Short mmCIF file of C-alpha atoms in Angstrom, two decimals:
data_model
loop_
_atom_site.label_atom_id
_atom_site.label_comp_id
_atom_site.label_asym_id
_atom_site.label_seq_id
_atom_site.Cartn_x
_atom_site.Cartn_y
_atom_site.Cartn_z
CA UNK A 122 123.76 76.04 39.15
CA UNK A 123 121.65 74.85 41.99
CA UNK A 124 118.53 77.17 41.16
CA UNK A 125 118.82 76.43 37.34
CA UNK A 126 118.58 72.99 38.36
CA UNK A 127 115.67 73.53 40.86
CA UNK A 128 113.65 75.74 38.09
CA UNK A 129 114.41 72.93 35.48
CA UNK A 130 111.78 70.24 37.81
CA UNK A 131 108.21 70.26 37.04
CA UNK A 132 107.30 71.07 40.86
CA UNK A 133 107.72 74.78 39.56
CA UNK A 134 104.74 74.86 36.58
CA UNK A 135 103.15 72.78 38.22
CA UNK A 136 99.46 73.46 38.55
CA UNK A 137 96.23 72.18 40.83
CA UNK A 138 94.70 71.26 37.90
CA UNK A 139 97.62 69.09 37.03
CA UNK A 140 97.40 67.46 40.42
CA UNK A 141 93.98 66.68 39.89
CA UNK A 142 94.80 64.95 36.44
CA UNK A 143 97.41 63.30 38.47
CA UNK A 144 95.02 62.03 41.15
CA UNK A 145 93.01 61.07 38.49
CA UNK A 146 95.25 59.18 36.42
CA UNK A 147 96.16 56.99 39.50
CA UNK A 148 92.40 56.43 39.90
CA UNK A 149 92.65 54.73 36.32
CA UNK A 150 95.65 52.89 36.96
CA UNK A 151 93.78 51.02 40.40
CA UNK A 152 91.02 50.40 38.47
CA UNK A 153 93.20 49.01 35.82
CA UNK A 154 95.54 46.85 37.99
CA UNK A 155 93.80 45.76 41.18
CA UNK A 156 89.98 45.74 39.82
CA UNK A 157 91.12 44.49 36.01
CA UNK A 158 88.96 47.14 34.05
CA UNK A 159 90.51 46.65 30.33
CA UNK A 160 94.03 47.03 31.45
CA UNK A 161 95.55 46.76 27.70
CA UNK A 162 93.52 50.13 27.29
CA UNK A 163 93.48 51.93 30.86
CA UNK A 164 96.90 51.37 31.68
CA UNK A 165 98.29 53.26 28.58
CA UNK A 166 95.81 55.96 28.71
CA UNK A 167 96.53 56.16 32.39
CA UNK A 168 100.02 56.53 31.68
CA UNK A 169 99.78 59.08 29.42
CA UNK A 170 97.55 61.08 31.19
CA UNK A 171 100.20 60.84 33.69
CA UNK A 172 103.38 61.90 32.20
CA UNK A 173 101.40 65.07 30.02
CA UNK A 174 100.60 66.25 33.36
CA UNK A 175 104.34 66.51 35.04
CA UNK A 176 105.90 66.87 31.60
CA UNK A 177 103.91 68.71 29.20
CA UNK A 178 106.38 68.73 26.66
CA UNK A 179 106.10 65.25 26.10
CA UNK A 180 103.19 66.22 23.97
CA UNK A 181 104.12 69.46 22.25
CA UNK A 182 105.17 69.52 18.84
CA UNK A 183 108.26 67.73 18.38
CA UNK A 184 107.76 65.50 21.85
CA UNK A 185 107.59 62.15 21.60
CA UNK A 186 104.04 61.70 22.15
CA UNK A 187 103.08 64.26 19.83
CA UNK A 188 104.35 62.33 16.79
CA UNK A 189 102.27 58.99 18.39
CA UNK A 190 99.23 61.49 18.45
CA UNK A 191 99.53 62.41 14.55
CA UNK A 192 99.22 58.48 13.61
CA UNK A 193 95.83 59.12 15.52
CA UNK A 194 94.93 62.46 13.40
CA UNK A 195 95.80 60.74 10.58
CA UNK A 196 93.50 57.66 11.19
CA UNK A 197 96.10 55.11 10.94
CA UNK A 198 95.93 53.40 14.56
CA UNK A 199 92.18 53.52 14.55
CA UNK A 200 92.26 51.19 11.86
CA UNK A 201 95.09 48.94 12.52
CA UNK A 202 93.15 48.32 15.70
CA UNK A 203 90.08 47.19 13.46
CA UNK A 204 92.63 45.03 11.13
CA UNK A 205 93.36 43.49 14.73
CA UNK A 206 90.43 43.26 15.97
CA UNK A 207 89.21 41.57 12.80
CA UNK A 208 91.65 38.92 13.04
CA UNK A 209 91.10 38.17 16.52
CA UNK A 210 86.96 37.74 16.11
CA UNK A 211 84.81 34.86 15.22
CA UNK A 212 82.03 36.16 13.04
CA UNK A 213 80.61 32.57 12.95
CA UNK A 214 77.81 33.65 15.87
CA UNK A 215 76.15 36.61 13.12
CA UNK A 216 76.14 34.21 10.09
CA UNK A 217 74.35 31.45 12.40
CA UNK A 218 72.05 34.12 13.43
CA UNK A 219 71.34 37.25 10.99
CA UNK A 220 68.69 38.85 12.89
CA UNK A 221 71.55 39.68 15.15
CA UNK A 222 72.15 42.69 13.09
CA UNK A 223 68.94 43.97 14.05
CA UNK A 224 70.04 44.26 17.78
CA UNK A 225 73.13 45.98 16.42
CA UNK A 226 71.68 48.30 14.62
CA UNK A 227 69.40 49.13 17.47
CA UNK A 228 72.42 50.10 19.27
CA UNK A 229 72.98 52.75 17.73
CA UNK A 230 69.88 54.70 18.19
CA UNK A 231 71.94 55.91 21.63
CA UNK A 232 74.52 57.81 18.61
CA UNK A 233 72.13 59.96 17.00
CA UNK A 234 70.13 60.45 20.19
CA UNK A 235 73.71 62.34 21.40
CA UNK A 236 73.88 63.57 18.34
CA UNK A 237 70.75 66.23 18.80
CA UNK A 238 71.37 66.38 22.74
CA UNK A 239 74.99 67.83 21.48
CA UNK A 240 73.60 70.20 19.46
CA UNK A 241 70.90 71.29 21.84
CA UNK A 242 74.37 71.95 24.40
CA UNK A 243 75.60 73.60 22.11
CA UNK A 244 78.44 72.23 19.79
CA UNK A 245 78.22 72.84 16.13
CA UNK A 246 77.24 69.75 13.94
CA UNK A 247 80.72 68.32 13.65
CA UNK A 248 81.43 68.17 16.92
CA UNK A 249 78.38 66.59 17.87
CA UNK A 250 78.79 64.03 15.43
CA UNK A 251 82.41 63.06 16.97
CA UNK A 252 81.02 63.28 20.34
CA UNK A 253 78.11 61.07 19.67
CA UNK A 254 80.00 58.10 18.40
CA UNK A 255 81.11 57.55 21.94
CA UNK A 256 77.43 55.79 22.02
CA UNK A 257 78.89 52.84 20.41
CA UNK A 258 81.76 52.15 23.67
CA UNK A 259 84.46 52.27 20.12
CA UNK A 260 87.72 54.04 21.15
CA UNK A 261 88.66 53.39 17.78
CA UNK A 262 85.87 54.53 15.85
CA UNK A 263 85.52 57.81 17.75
CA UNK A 264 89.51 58.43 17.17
CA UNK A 265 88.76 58.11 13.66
CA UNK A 266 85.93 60.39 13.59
CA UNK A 267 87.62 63.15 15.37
CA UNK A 268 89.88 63.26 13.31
CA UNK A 269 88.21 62.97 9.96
CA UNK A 270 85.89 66.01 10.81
CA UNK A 271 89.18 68.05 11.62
CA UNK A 272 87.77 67.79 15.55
CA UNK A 273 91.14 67.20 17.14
CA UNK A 274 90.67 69.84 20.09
CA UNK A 275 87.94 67.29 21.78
CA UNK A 276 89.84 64.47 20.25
CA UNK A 277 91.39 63.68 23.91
CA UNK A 278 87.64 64.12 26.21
CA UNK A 279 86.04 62.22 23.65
CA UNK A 280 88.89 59.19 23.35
CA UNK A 281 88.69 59.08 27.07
CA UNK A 282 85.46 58.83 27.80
CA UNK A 283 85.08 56.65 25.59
CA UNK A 284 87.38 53.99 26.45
CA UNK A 285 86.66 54.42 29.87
CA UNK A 286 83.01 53.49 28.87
CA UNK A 287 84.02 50.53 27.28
CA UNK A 288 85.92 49.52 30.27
CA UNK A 289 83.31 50.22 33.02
CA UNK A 290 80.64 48.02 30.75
CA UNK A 291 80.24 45.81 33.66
CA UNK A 292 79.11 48.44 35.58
CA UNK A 293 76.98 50.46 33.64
CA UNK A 294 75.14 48.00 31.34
CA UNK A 295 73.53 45.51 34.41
CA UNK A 296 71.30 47.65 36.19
CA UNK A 297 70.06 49.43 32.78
CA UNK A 298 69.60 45.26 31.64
CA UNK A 299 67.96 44.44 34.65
CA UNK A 300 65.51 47.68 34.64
CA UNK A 301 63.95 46.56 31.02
CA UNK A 302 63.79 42.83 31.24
CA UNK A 303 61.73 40.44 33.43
CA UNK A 304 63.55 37.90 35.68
CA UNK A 305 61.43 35.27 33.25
CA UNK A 306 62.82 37.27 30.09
CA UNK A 307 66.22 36.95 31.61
CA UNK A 308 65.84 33.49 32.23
CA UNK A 309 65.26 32.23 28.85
CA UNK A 310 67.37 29.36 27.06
CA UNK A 311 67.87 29.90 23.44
CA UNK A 312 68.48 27.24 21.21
CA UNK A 313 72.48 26.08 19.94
CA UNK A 314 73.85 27.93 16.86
CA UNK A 315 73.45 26.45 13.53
CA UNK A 316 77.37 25.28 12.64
CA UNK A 317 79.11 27.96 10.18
CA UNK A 318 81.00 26.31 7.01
CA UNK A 319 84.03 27.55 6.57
CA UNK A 320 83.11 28.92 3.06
CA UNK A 321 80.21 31.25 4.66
CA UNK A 322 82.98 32.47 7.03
CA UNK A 323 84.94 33.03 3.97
CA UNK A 324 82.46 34.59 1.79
CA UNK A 325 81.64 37.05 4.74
CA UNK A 326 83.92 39.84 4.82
CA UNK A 327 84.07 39.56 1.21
CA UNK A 328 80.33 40.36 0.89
CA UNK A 329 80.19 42.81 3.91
CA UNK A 330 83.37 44.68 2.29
CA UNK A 331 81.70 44.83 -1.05
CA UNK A 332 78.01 45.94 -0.27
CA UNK A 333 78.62 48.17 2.60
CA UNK A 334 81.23 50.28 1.26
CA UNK A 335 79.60 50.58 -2.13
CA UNK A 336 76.37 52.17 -0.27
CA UNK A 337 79.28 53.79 1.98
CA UNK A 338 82.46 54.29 0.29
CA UNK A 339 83.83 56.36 3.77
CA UNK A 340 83.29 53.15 5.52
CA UNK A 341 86.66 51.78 3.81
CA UNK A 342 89.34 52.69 5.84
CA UNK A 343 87.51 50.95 9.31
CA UNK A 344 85.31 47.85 7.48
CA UNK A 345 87.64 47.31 5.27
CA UNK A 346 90.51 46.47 7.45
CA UNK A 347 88.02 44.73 9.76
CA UNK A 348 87.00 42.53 7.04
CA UNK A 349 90.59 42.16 5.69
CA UNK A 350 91.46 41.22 9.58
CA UNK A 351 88.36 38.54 9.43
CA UNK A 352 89.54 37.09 5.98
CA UNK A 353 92.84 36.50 7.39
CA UNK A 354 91.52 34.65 10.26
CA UNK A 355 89.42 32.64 8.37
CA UNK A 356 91.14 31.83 5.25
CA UNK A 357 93.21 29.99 6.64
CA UNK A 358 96.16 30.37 3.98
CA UNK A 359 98.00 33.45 6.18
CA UNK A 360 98.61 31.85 9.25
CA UNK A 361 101.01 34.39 9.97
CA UNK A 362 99.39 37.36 8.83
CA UNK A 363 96.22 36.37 11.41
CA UNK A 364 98.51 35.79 14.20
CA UNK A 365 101.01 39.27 13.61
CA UNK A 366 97.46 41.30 13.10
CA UNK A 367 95.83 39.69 16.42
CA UNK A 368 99.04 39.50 18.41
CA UNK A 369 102.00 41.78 17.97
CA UNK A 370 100.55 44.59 15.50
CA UNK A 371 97.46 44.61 17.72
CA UNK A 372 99.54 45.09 20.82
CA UNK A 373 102.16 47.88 19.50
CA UNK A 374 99.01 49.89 17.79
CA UNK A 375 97.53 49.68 21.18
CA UNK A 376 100.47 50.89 23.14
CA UNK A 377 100.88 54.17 20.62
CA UNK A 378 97.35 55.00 20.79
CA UNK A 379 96.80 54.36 24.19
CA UNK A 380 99.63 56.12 25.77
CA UNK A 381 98.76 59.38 22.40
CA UNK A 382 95.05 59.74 23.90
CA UNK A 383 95.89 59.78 27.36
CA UNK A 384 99.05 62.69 26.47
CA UNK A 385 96.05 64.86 25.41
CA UNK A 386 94.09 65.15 28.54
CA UNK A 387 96.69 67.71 30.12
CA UNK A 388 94.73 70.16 32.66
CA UNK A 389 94.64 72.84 30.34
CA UNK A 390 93.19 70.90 27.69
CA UNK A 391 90.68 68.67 29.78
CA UNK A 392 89.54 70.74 32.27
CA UNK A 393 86.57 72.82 31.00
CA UNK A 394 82.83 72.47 31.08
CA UNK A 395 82.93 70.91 27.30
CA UNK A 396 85.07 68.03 28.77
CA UNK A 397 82.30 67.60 31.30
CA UNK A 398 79.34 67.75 28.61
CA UNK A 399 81.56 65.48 26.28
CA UNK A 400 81.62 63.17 29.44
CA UNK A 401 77.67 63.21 30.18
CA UNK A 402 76.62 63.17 26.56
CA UNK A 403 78.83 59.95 26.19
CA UNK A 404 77.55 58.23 29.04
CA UNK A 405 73.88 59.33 27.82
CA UNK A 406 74.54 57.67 24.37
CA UNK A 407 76.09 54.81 25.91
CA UNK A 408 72.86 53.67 28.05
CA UNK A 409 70.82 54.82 25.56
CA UNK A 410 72.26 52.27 22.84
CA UNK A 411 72.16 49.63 25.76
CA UNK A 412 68.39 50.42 26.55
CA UNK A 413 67.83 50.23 22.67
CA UNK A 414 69.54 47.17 22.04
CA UNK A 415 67.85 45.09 24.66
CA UNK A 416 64.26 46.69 24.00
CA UNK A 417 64.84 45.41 20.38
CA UNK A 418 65.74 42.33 21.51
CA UNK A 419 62.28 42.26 24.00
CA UNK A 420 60.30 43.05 20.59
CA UNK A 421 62.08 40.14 19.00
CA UNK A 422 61.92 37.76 22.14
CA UNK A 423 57.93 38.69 21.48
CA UNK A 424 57.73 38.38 17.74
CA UNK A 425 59.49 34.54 17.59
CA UNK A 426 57.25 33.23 20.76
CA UNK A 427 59.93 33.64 23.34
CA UNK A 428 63.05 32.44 21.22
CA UNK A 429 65.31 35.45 21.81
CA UNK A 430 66.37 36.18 25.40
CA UNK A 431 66.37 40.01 25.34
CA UNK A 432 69.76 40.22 27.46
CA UNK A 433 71.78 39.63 23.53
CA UNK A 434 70.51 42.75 22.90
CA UNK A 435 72.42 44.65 24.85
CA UNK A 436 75.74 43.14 23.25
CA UNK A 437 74.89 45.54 20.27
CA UNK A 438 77.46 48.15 21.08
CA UNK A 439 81.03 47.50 19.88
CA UNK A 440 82.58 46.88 23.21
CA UNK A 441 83.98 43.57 21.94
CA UNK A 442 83.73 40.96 23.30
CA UNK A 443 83.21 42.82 27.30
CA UNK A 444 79.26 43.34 26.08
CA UNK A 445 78.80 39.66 25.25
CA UNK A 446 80.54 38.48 28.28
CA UNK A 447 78.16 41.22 30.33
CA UNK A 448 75.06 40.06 28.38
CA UNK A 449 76.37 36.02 29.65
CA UNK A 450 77.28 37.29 33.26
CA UNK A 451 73.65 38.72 33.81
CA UNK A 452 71.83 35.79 32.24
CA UNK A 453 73.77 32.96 34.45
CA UNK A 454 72.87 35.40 37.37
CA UNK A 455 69.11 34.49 36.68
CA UNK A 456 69.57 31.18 35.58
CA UNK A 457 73.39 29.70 36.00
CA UNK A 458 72.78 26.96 33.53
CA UNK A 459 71.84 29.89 30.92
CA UNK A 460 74.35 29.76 28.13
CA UNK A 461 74.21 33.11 25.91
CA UNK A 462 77.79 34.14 25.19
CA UNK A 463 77.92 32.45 21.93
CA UNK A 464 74.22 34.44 21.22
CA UNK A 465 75.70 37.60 22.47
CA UNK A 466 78.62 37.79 20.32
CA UNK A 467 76.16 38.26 16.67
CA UNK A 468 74.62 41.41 18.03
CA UNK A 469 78.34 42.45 19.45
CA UNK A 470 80.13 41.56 16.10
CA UNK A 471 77.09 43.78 14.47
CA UNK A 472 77.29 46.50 17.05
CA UNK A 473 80.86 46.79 15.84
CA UNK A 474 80.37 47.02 12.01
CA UNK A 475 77.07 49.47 12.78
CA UNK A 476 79.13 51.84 14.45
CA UNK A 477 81.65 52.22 11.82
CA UNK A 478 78.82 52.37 9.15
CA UNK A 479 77.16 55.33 11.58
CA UNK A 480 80.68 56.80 11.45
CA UNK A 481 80.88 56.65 7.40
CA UNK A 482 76.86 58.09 7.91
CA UNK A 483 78.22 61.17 9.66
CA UNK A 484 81.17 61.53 7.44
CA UNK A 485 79.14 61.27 3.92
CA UNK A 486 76.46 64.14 5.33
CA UNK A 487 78.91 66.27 5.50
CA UNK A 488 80.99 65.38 2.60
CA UNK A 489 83.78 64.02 4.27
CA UNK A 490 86.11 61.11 2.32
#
């Protein structure tokens, strides 16, 4: 009885690379908890990564992980978190400023730049395409992907790298901000937002839902529920609805896919040289689309006389709203009475919409719906 009960604990299969994902998983937890890197998203992940690695079970087919991972192959958290993160976002800062889109769309030069790097490392075209989207620092968006172009085996690499890239944005955006602006450029005031009316914030998502998904119809699933999210919000007429989609929904959704993607980095599964390609090409598209973003925004700081403080520019990848606050935290470093959150947030509110439109991109050239 006593050695069936001794071969029943996990010490027995348990490997050196599952101490390693262990270690590792306790790395993300500190970082979570004592240094406050995204918690609502590390913790989870963390979590998972550390249960799949003492009980692998827990993800197999019929564990209990395994059934939050097919809500995640079947593209149903991704865009619950979008109808969330809709709901919770103020797209008053892109209306008051359009050319804020330009920024955004800038951004994502650093997901088709991974794109061809992928390729040249050899993954086929699919693959590359799910890989690259981690340019745009959108767990969601490259869940969705993944799973869309039937890429679930680097489903968990590319989830976690790149959620972890949207949670180290403070530390990875700065110095590539500081390399390609001026302490002058970084200095620069820009003038107050226009005010919004509430019938342009109304008219919004309606518009954005109806142009971009009839040039895009694979866009749907993710714009549309942002939009639906946003209309919510700023209807004003489903009070309720705004507050369950920002609030509880958005919280459950992020416990089941947070806690799914880190049950797939188990050390069999996350420990090979793609994981570590997946990782660099990421991190490569991520400062990439921050380079792009805030050399855009040095053009446009040139082309309206100084107007546009080139920091925004940065805010173009989805990381919502940590870019904007990172884009505001190096500006008041230069100048503390520099006020660019509210600025920041058009090209981060674009950034987020661009990515899903360069996910729809990917999906349409290879006739995915």
């Amino acid at each position: 009885m006593l050695e069936n009960l001794a071969g029943q604990t996990a010490f027995v299969n348990l490997s050196w690379g599952n101490i390693l994902m262990i270690f590792i998983a306790l790395v993300f937890l500190y970082l979570a908890i004592a240094k406050g890197y995204e918690p609502l998203l590390l913790v989870p992940i963390s979590f998972g990564m550390l249960l799949v690695n003492i009980y692998p079970d827990i993800m197999k087919e019929g564990g209990l992980l395994h059934f939050f991972f097919l809500l995640d192959e079947w593209s149903i958290l991704p865009c619950l978190i979008f109808l969330g993160v809709g709901a919770m976002t103020d797209f008053g800062p892109l209306i008051a400023n359009p050319i804020s889109f330009i920024m955004g769309a800038a951004a994502q030069f650093g997901i088709f730049g991974a794109y061809f790097f992928a390729i040249l490392l050899g993954f086929n075209d699919k693959a590359a395409a799910a890989i690259a989207i981690i340019g745009g620092a959108d767990g969601p968006t490259s869940i969705f992907l993944a799973g869309k172009l039937g890429q679930t085996e680097y489903m968990g690499p590319i989830a976690v790298a790149a959620y972890s890239y949207m949670s180290l944005v403070p530390i990875i955006q700065p110095p590539i901000m500081k390399l390609f602006t001026t302490e002058k450029e970084r200095k620069i005031k820009m003038e107050q937002l226009r005010p919004v009316s509430k019938l342009e914030k109304i008219f919004f998502p309606i518009v954005v839902t109806i142009v971009v998904t009839l040039i895009l119809p694979t866009t749907a699933p993710l714009v549309g529920m942002l939009m639906l999210g946003n209309l919510f919000r700023e209807s004003g007429v489903v009070k309720q609805l705004q507050e369950t989609a920002s609030n509880a929904l958005m919280y459950i959704v992020v416990i089941l896919l947070g806690t799914s993607v880190g049950a797939t980095t188990s050390a069999e599964a996350f420990l090979k040289i793609d994981t570590l390609k997946i990782v660099g090409l990421g991190l490569i598209a991520f400062a990439v689309a921050t380079a792009a973003g805030v050399l855009f925004g040095k053009l446009l700081c040139h082309l309206t006389g100084g107007k546009i403080n080139p920091l925004i520019g940065s805010a173009g990848v989805s990381a919502v709203p940590m870019a904007a606050r990172v884009s505001q935290k190096v500006g008041s470093e230069a100048d503390p009475s520099n006020f660019l959150l509210m600025h920041a947030m058009g090209p981060n509110v674009a950034g987020v919409i661009g990515t899903a439109v360069a996910a729809g991109v990917f999906m349409a050239i290879f006739g995915v719906k």
